[in-house]
Amino acid sequence: MRLAELPLELVLAIAEALQNEHDVNTRVRTCRRFHQALNTFLYQYNVRHSGGSGMYRASFTGNASAVGKFLDQGADLNASPSGAPLISAAIRGHYNVVELLQDEELAALLLNAGADINLGGYSGNTPLSELLEQGRIETVKWLFYHGAKVELDDPYGGTALTISSENGDEEMVRFLHEKDMA
């Protein structure tokens, strides 16, 4: 009997006995039947054995579908061993928070699932401080209106106002003054 012909219960038992996610993923990619049977298991495996670290990568690349699957399996948005998924998206060049937050599906998914909009990554920078550095005023405003704390300091003691001033971002400085945050 070939491996692909085994009952699904045995396929799952074999997958459970594998030593790492790479081994499980190798089986997932073998054939359509294994993909259907083991793909959800792979997300569960990552959450159980790696603290949902794959969600960091999914956020980093803007994969809303994968983020949703990790959340369905109980991944904690604020406890990734690699850093908070929201900040990982901000740090990434092409797939940054601007694109992710403009994708209402992913933004709602992250925030409704309890993502801490003020949680810093491994560098200590929050999504807000990253976006201030990049001059992304529209997304900074979006973060503000969704609970980002502009009074939080970055790792170097900079506030939203000092970062904006140092970058010569007059529009952001005006916005902060209008909102009495200066």
GROMACS .gro file of C-alpha atoms in nm:
model
  182
    1MET     CA    1   0.000   0.000   0.000
    2ARG     CA    2   0.134   0.344  -0.097
    3LEU     CA    3   0.153   0.626   0.159
    4ALA     CA    4  -0.099   0.834  -0.035
    5GLU     CA    5  -0.353   0.551  -0.004
    6LEU     CA    6  -0.341   0.530   0.376
    7PRO     CA    7  -0.652   0.631   0.571
    8LEU     CA    8  -0.646   0.997   0.678
    9GLU     CA    9  -0.629   0.899   1.045
   10LEU     CA   10  -0.296   0.726   0.982
   11VAL     CA   11  -0.167   1.016   0.773
   12LEU     CA   12  -0.245   1.253   1.062
   13ALA     CA   13  -0.081   1.015   1.312
   14ILE     CA   14   0.232   1.005   1.097
   15ALA     CA   15   0.233   1.385   1.069
   16GLU     CA   16   0.201   1.418   1.447
   17ALA     CA   17   0.509   1.198   1.490
   18LEU     CA   18   0.724   1.409   1.259
   19GLN     CA   19   0.999   1.607   1.429
   20ASN     CA   20   0.955   1.951   1.274
   21GLU     CA   21   0.738   2.176   1.060
   22HIS     CA   22   0.961   2.134   0.758
   23ASP     CA   23   0.889   1.761   0.757
   24VAL     CA   24   0.514   1.825   0.787
   25ASN     CA   25   0.527   2.088   0.513
   26THR     CA   26   0.712   1.847   0.285
   27ARG     CA   27   0.421   1.602   0.318
   28VAL     CA   28   0.165   1.882   0.267
   29ARG     CA   29   0.324   1.966  -0.067
   30THR     CA   30   0.339   1.606  -0.188
   31CYS     CA   31  -0.009   1.575  -0.333
   32ARG     CA   32  -0.355   1.734  -0.324
   33ARG     CA   33  -0.487   1.473  -0.079
   34PHE     CA   34  -0.211   1.542   0.172
   35HIS     CA   35  -0.251   1.917   0.127
   36GLN     CA   36  -0.621   1.891   0.209
   37ALA     CA   37  -0.556   1.661   0.504
   38LEU     CA   38  -0.247   1.825   0.652
   39ASN     CA   39  -0.256   2.196   0.571
   40THR     CA   40  -0.471   2.291   0.873
   41PHE     CA   41  -0.263   2.049   1.081
   42LEU     CA   42   0.051   2.239   0.977
   43TYR     CA   43  -0.091   2.566   1.115
   44GLN     CA   44  -0.189   2.384   1.438
   45TYR     CA   45   0.159   2.232   1.460
   46ASN     CA   46   0.322   2.574   1.423
   47VAL     CA   47   0.101   2.726   1.693
   48ARG     CA   48   0.165   2.436   1.934
   49HIS     CA   49   0.536   2.387   1.876
   50SER     CA   50   0.662   2.726   1.759
   51GLY     CA   51   0.428   2.972   1.929
   52GLY     CA   52   0.266   3.072   1.600
   53SER     CA   53   0.591   3.210   1.461
   54GLY     CA   54   0.463   3.150   1.109
   55MET     CA   55   0.211   3.428   1.164
   56TYR     CA   56   0.502   3.673   1.182
   57ARG     CA   57   0.611   3.562   0.835
   58ALA     CA   58   0.254   3.577   0.702
   59SER     CA   59   0.219   3.935   0.830
   60PHE     CA   60   0.562   4.023   0.695
   61THR     CA   61   0.456   3.917   0.344
   62GLY     CA   62   0.099   4.047   0.366
   63ASN     CA   63  -0.065   3.703   0.347
   64ALA     CA   64  -0.408   3.775   0.501
   65SER     CA   65  -0.529   3.422   0.433
   66ALA     CA   66  -0.243   3.266   0.630
   67VAL     CA   67  -0.282   3.518   0.915
   68GLY     CA   68  -0.648   3.416   0.936
   69LYS     CA   69  -0.556   3.047   0.949
   70PHE     CA   70  -0.308   3.109   1.231
   71LEU     CA   71  -0.573   3.301   1.425
   72ASP     CA   72  -0.823   3.019   1.366
   73GLN     CA   73  -0.574   2.782   1.528
   74GLY     CA   74  -0.533   3.005   1.834
   75ALA     CA   75  -0.211   3.192   1.757
   76ASP     CA   76  -0.148   3.485   1.991
   77LEU     CA   77  -0.101   3.805   1.789
   78ASN     CA   78   0.112   3.964   2.058
   79ALA     CA   79   0.337   3.674   2.155
   80SER     CA   80   0.528   3.574   1.843
   81PRO     CA   81   0.883   3.463   1.924
   82SER     CA   82   1.009   3.659   1.622
   83GLY     CA   83   0.834   3.985   1.709
   84ALA     CA   84   0.485   4.125   1.684
   85PRO     CA   85   0.327   4.060   1.343
   86LEU     CA   86   0.200   4.416   1.314
   87ILE     CA   87   0.546   4.567   1.361
   88SER     CA   88   0.701   4.309   1.128
   89ALA     CA   89   0.473   4.438   0.856
   90ALA     CA   90   0.578   4.797   0.929
   91ILE     CA   91   0.947   4.715   0.909
   92ARG     CA   92   0.914   4.538   0.574
   93GLY     CA   93   0.973   4.756   0.271
   94HIS     CA   94   0.725   4.655   0.001
   95TYR     CA   95   0.478   4.477   0.227
   96ASN     CA   96   0.461   4.743   0.492
   97VAL     CA   97   0.185   4.841   0.726
   98VAL     CA   98   0.061   5.098   0.478
   99GLU     CA   99  -0.040   4.827   0.235
  100LEU     CA  100  -0.158   4.592   0.506
  101LEU     CA  101  -0.371   4.847   0.683
  102GLN     CA  102  -0.520   4.970   0.359
  103ASP     CA  103  -0.632   4.611   0.309
  104GLU     CA  104  -0.938   4.639   0.532
  105GLU     CA  105  -0.972   4.263   0.557
  106LEU     CA  106  -0.630   4.218   0.718
  107ALA     CA  107  -0.654   4.532   0.930
  108ALA     CA  108  -0.987   4.420   1.072
  109LEU     CA  109  -0.855   4.069   1.119
  110LEU     CA  110  -0.551   4.183   1.316
  111LEU     CA  111  -0.723   4.443   1.532
  112ASN     CA  112  -1.042   4.244   1.594
  113ALA     CA  113  -0.832   3.947   1.700
  114GLY     CA  114  -0.665   4.161   1.964
  115ALA     CA  115  -0.344   4.282   1.800
  116ASP     CA  116  -0.180   4.539   2.023
  117ILE     CA  117  -0.144   4.841   1.796
  118ASN     CA  118   0.115   4.985   2.038
  119LEU     CA  119   0.333   4.675   2.075
  120GLY     CA  120   0.690   4.725   1.961
  121GLY     CA  121   0.898   4.472   1.775
  122TYR     CA  122   1.238   4.336   1.868
  123SER     CA  123   1.390   4.682   1.810
  124GLY     CA  124   1.135   4.846   2.039
  125ASN     CA  125   0.983   5.052   1.759
  126THR     CA  126   0.605   5.055   1.738
  127PRO     CA  127   0.417   5.055   1.406
  128LEU     CA  128   0.351   5.424   1.469
  129SER     CA  129   0.718   5.516   1.514
  130GLU     CA  130   0.816   5.311   1.206
  131LEU     CA  131   0.555   5.487   0.994
  132LEU     CA  132   0.647   5.830   1.129
  133GLU     CA  133   1.006   5.765   1.021
  134GLN     CA  134   0.876   5.673   0.674
  135GLY     CA  135   0.653   5.983   0.656
  136ARG     CA  136   0.334   5.779   0.602
  137ILE     CA  137   0.088   6.037   0.734
  138GLU     CA  138  -0.234   5.872   0.612
  139THR     CA  139  -0.149   5.545   0.783
  140VAL     CA  140  -0.027   5.727   1.095
  141LYS     CA  141  -0.368   5.896   1.109
  142TRP     CA  142  -0.535   5.557   1.060
  143LEU     CA  143  -0.333   5.413   1.349
  144PHE     CA  144  -0.418   5.713   1.566
  145TYR     CA  145  -0.791   5.675   1.501
  146HIS     CA  146  -0.763   5.305   1.586
  147GLY     CA  147  -0.595   5.354   1.922
  148ALA     CA  148  -0.223   5.406   1.863
  149LYS     CA  149  -0.069   5.608   2.144
  150VAL     CA  150   0.125   5.900   2.001
  151GLU     CA  151   0.274   5.983   2.340
  152LEU     CA  152   0.476   5.659   2.349
  153ASP     CA  153   0.850   5.707   2.310
  154ASP     CA  154   1.052   5.517   2.053
  155PRO     CA  155   1.366   5.333   2.176
  156TYR     CA  156   1.564   5.657   2.148
  157GLY     CA  157   1.322   5.868   2.349
  158GLY     CA  158   1.155   6.024   2.047
  159THR     CA  159   0.785   6.103   2.053
  160ALA     CA  160   0.553   6.140   1.755
  161LEU     CA  161   0.615   6.515   1.765
  162THR     CA  162   0.993   6.496   1.789
  163ILE     CA  163   1.018   6.233   1.513
  164SER     CA  164   0.792   6.440   1.286
  165SER     CA  165   0.981   6.761   1.363
  166GLU     CA  166   1.322   6.603   1.303
  167ASN     CA  167   1.199   6.467   0.970
  168GLY     CA  168   1.059   6.807   0.871
  169ASP     CA  169   0.709   6.664   0.838
  170GLU     CA  170   0.504   6.982   0.874
  171GLU     CA  171   0.175   6.811   0.791
  172MET     CA  172   0.221   6.560   1.073
  173VAL     CA  173   0.327   6.832   1.319
  174ARG     CA  174   0.009   7.026   1.231
  175PHE     CA  175  -0.201   6.710   1.274
  176LEU     CA  176  -0.052   6.647   1.619
  177HIS     CA  177  -0.114   7.008   1.723
  178GLU     CA  178  -0.474   6.993   1.597
  179LYS     CA  179  -0.533   6.684   1.808
  180ASP     CA  180  -0.368   6.846   2.113
  181MET     CA  181  -0.094   6.586   2.115
  182ALA     CA  182   0.201   6.816   2.087
   0.00000   0.00000   0.00000
